[in-house]
Amino acid sequence: MLKGKQILLIVGGGIAAYKALDLVRRLRERGAGVLGVMTPAARQFITPLSLASLTGGKVHEELFSLTDEAEMGHIELSRAADLVVVAPATADLIAKAANGLANDLASTLLLATDKKVLMAPAMNLRMWLHPATCRNVETLTQDGVLFVGPGEGEMACGEFGPGRLSEPLDIVAAIETALRKDTRIPLPQGSLFGKRVVVTSGPTHEPIDPVRYIANRSSGRQGHAIARAASAAGAQVVLVSGPVAIVDPPGVDTRHVETAREMLAEVEAAMPADIFIAAAAVADWRTEAAGASKMKKGAAGAPDLRLVENPDILAAIGRRTAERPRIVVGFAAETDDLLANARAKLARKACDLIVANDVGEGTGVMGGLRNQVHLVDAVGTESWPSLDKEEVARRIVARLAALIGEQSSGGPRS
Ligand code: C5P
């Protein structure tokens, strides 16, 4: 499969650059030729000589090299190969490529090539999760650039998370897939790259007067964790959050609201989306008319608070006829008849999936760190053990990514 193929390998500057040497060895073992290009930063990690010894040819480093240009101009170099591979693809190289910069040899080759490009990112996890990098990866994905990884694990900087360069053999497998005619590299498992996800989270506050409001015990932890997990899976995420005491997830476009009506307006404004997840504990009722000034105690006794129903955000989105998200997910926090109520909610609010949890006294779910959920869809019910809310979020996101993948590939639910 790789025999006789030419790979133009651009090595970016990062601690993972040493793995590029192993990648060259694996490619050559399989009969591929490798043209090596290094960025100036890559020289801080590996030497041009070590790369040249493994590729068995010249390593190109400079844009304006008189000898190189005389032998093979950069335009020619960018097109001489069957595939361009960037490994490690640093945040800087990704940013340059996404913005069409061409101020050094590597970025010029990426702009000038007419071949498919496969990037294997490697960077610190905060750099990977930064909104700028997410935006750049999304732009490149839309441009047809293929990605492999990054993997998760402990990183050279001591942090743990996504950002590790994929293993050389995984990159080889991705190269083989990219070279196969008319095929695209399947997105990494659990990926939501290029997808837009809107999540609601937290409680809503419904004013009674300027100082008092109706609220509930929702902390926003589960909704925020879902937004974070969706963003880590590559989605472009809008989080519409009620008043919470936790921080905005990095890389997520977070919009703060107070009331159910404000939440509905922000959700509507964030549409269209591929996935909508209503994790907020929206107040079912608000006062009919919030007082403009503080209510006073007096001889008249307790005020007669008249309540009216709030709009149901989930049902409004689930029942949309135009631009309904492909997947609509609701939550059912119940204290009684959990599964029966969840099933009824699935139909009533036109959802594709309900995440049901028991919030009865003693469960510690509302405001707590753990959650025990049941997933209810048209097919049946699946119960998960009690898990950290972050883990529940990751699993929900993985499931949604699989579901949306099935839909796009004309799978069973499309
Ligand atoms: O009917 P119930 O409040 O139990 O439904 C819970 C689900 O509906 C949650 O997903 C919640 O976010 C959503 N919901 C909503 N707007 C409301 C009430 C609930 O989006 N006004």
mmCIF file of C-alpha atoms and ligand atoms in Angstrom, residues 200-202 204 260 263 276-285 309-317 329-334 341 345 348-349 351 353-355, ligand 1:
data_model
loop_
_atom_site.group_PDB
_atom_site.id
_atom_site.type_symbol
_atom_site.label_atom_id
_atom_site.label_comp_id
_atom_site.label_asym_id
_atom_site.label_seq_id
_atom_site.Cartn_x
_atom_site.Cartn_y
_atom_site.Cartn_z
ATOM 1 C CA THR A 200 -27.925 24.818 28.549
ATOM 2 C CA SER A 201 -26.724 24.547 32.123
ATOM 3 C CA GLY A 202 -27.391 25.702 35.661
ATOM 4 C CA THR A 204 -32.595 29.978 36.172
ATOM 5 C CA ALA A 260 -35.888 31.070 31.438
ATOM 6 C CA MET A 263 -32.203 31.391 28.191
ATOM 7 C CA PHE A 276 -28.822 20.585 21.437
ATOM 8 C CA ILE A 277 -28.404 19.412 25.024
ATOM 9 C CA ALA A 278 -30.773 20.854 27.625
ATOM 10 C CA ALA A 279 -29.017 20.187 30.921
ATOM 11 C CA ALA A 280 -30.304 23.309 32.679
ATOM 12 C CA ALA A 281 -32.750 23.051 35.551
ATOM 13 C CA VAL A 282 -35.061 25.673 34.142
ATOM 14 C CA ALA A 283 -37.638 27.061 36.548
ATOM 15 C CA ASP A 284 -41.038 25.821 35.452
ATOM 16 C CA TRP A 285 -42.772 28.951 36.731
ATOM 17 C CA GLU A 309 -45.556 28.885 33.285
ATOM 18 C CA ASN A 310 -42.182 29.516 31.673
ATOM 19 C CA PRO A 311 -41.528 28.592 28.045
ATOM 20 C CA ASP A 312 -40.206 25.052 27.680
ATOM 21 C CA ILE A 313 -36.874 25.528 25.917
ATOM 22 C CA LEU A 314 -36.269 21.848 25.241
ATOM 23 C CA ALA A 315 -39.723 21.297 23.754
ATOM 24 C CA ALA A 316 -39.412 24.458 21.660
ATOM 25 C CA ILE A 317 -36.187 23.194 20.084
ATOM 26 C CA VAL A 329 -31.092 15.684 24.318
ATOM 27 C CA GLY A 330 -33.084 16.421 27.447
ATOM 28 C CA PHE A 331 -32.574 15.682 31.108
ATOM 29 C CA ALA A 332 -35.169 14.351 33.479
ATOM 30 C CA ALA A 333 -34.432 15.083 37.103
ATOM 31 C CA GLU A 334 -37.114 13.212 39.014
ATOM 32 C CA ASN A 341 -41.505 10.065 33.540
ATOM 33 C CA LYS A 345 -40.758 13.382 28.453
ATOM 34 C CA ARG A 348 -43.692 15.193 24.965
ATOM 35 C CA LYS A 349 -40.587 17.249 24.253
ATOM 36 C CA CYS A 351 -36.216 14.533 22.110
ATOM 37 C CA LEU A 353 -32.492 11.010 24.090
ATOM 38 C CA ILE A 354 -33.364 11.664 27.717
ATOM 39 C CA VAL A 355 -30.734 11.472 30.435
HETATM 40 O O1 C5P B 1 -40.263 18.924 32.428
HETATM 41 P P1 C5P B 1 -38.938 18.926 33.089
HETATM 42 O O2 C5P B 1 -38.560 20.264 33.696
HETATM 43 O O3 C5P B 1 -38.721 17.835 34.082
HETATM 44 O O4 C5P B 1 -37.926 18.625 31.903
HETATM 45 C C1 C5P B 1 -36.553 18.583 32.087
HETATM 46 C C2 C5P B 1 -35.871 18.842 30.778
HETATM 47 O O5 C5P B 1 -36.490 19.904 30.074
HETATM 48 C C3 C5P B 1 -34.444 19.287 30.977
HETATM 49 O O6 C5P B 1 -33.709 18.866 29.873
HETATM 50 C C4 C5P B 1 -34.578 20.802 31.019
HETATM 51 O O7 C5P B 1 -33.367 21.435 30.649
HETATM 52 C C5 C5P B 1 -35.670 21.049 30.018
HETATM 53 N N1 C5P B 1 -36.507 22.203 30.292
HETATM 54 C C6 C5P B 1 -36.440 23.302 29.464
HETATM 55 N N2 C5P B 1 -37.263 24.384 29.690
HETATM 56 C C7 C5P B 1 -38.147 24.357 30.697
HETATM 57 C C8 C5P B 1 -38.235 23.251 31.543
HETATM 58 C C9 C5P B 1 -37.383 22.183 31.313
HETATM 59 O O8 C5P B 1 -35.623 23.328 28.541
HETATM 60 N N3 C5P B 1 -38.927 25.407 30.911
#
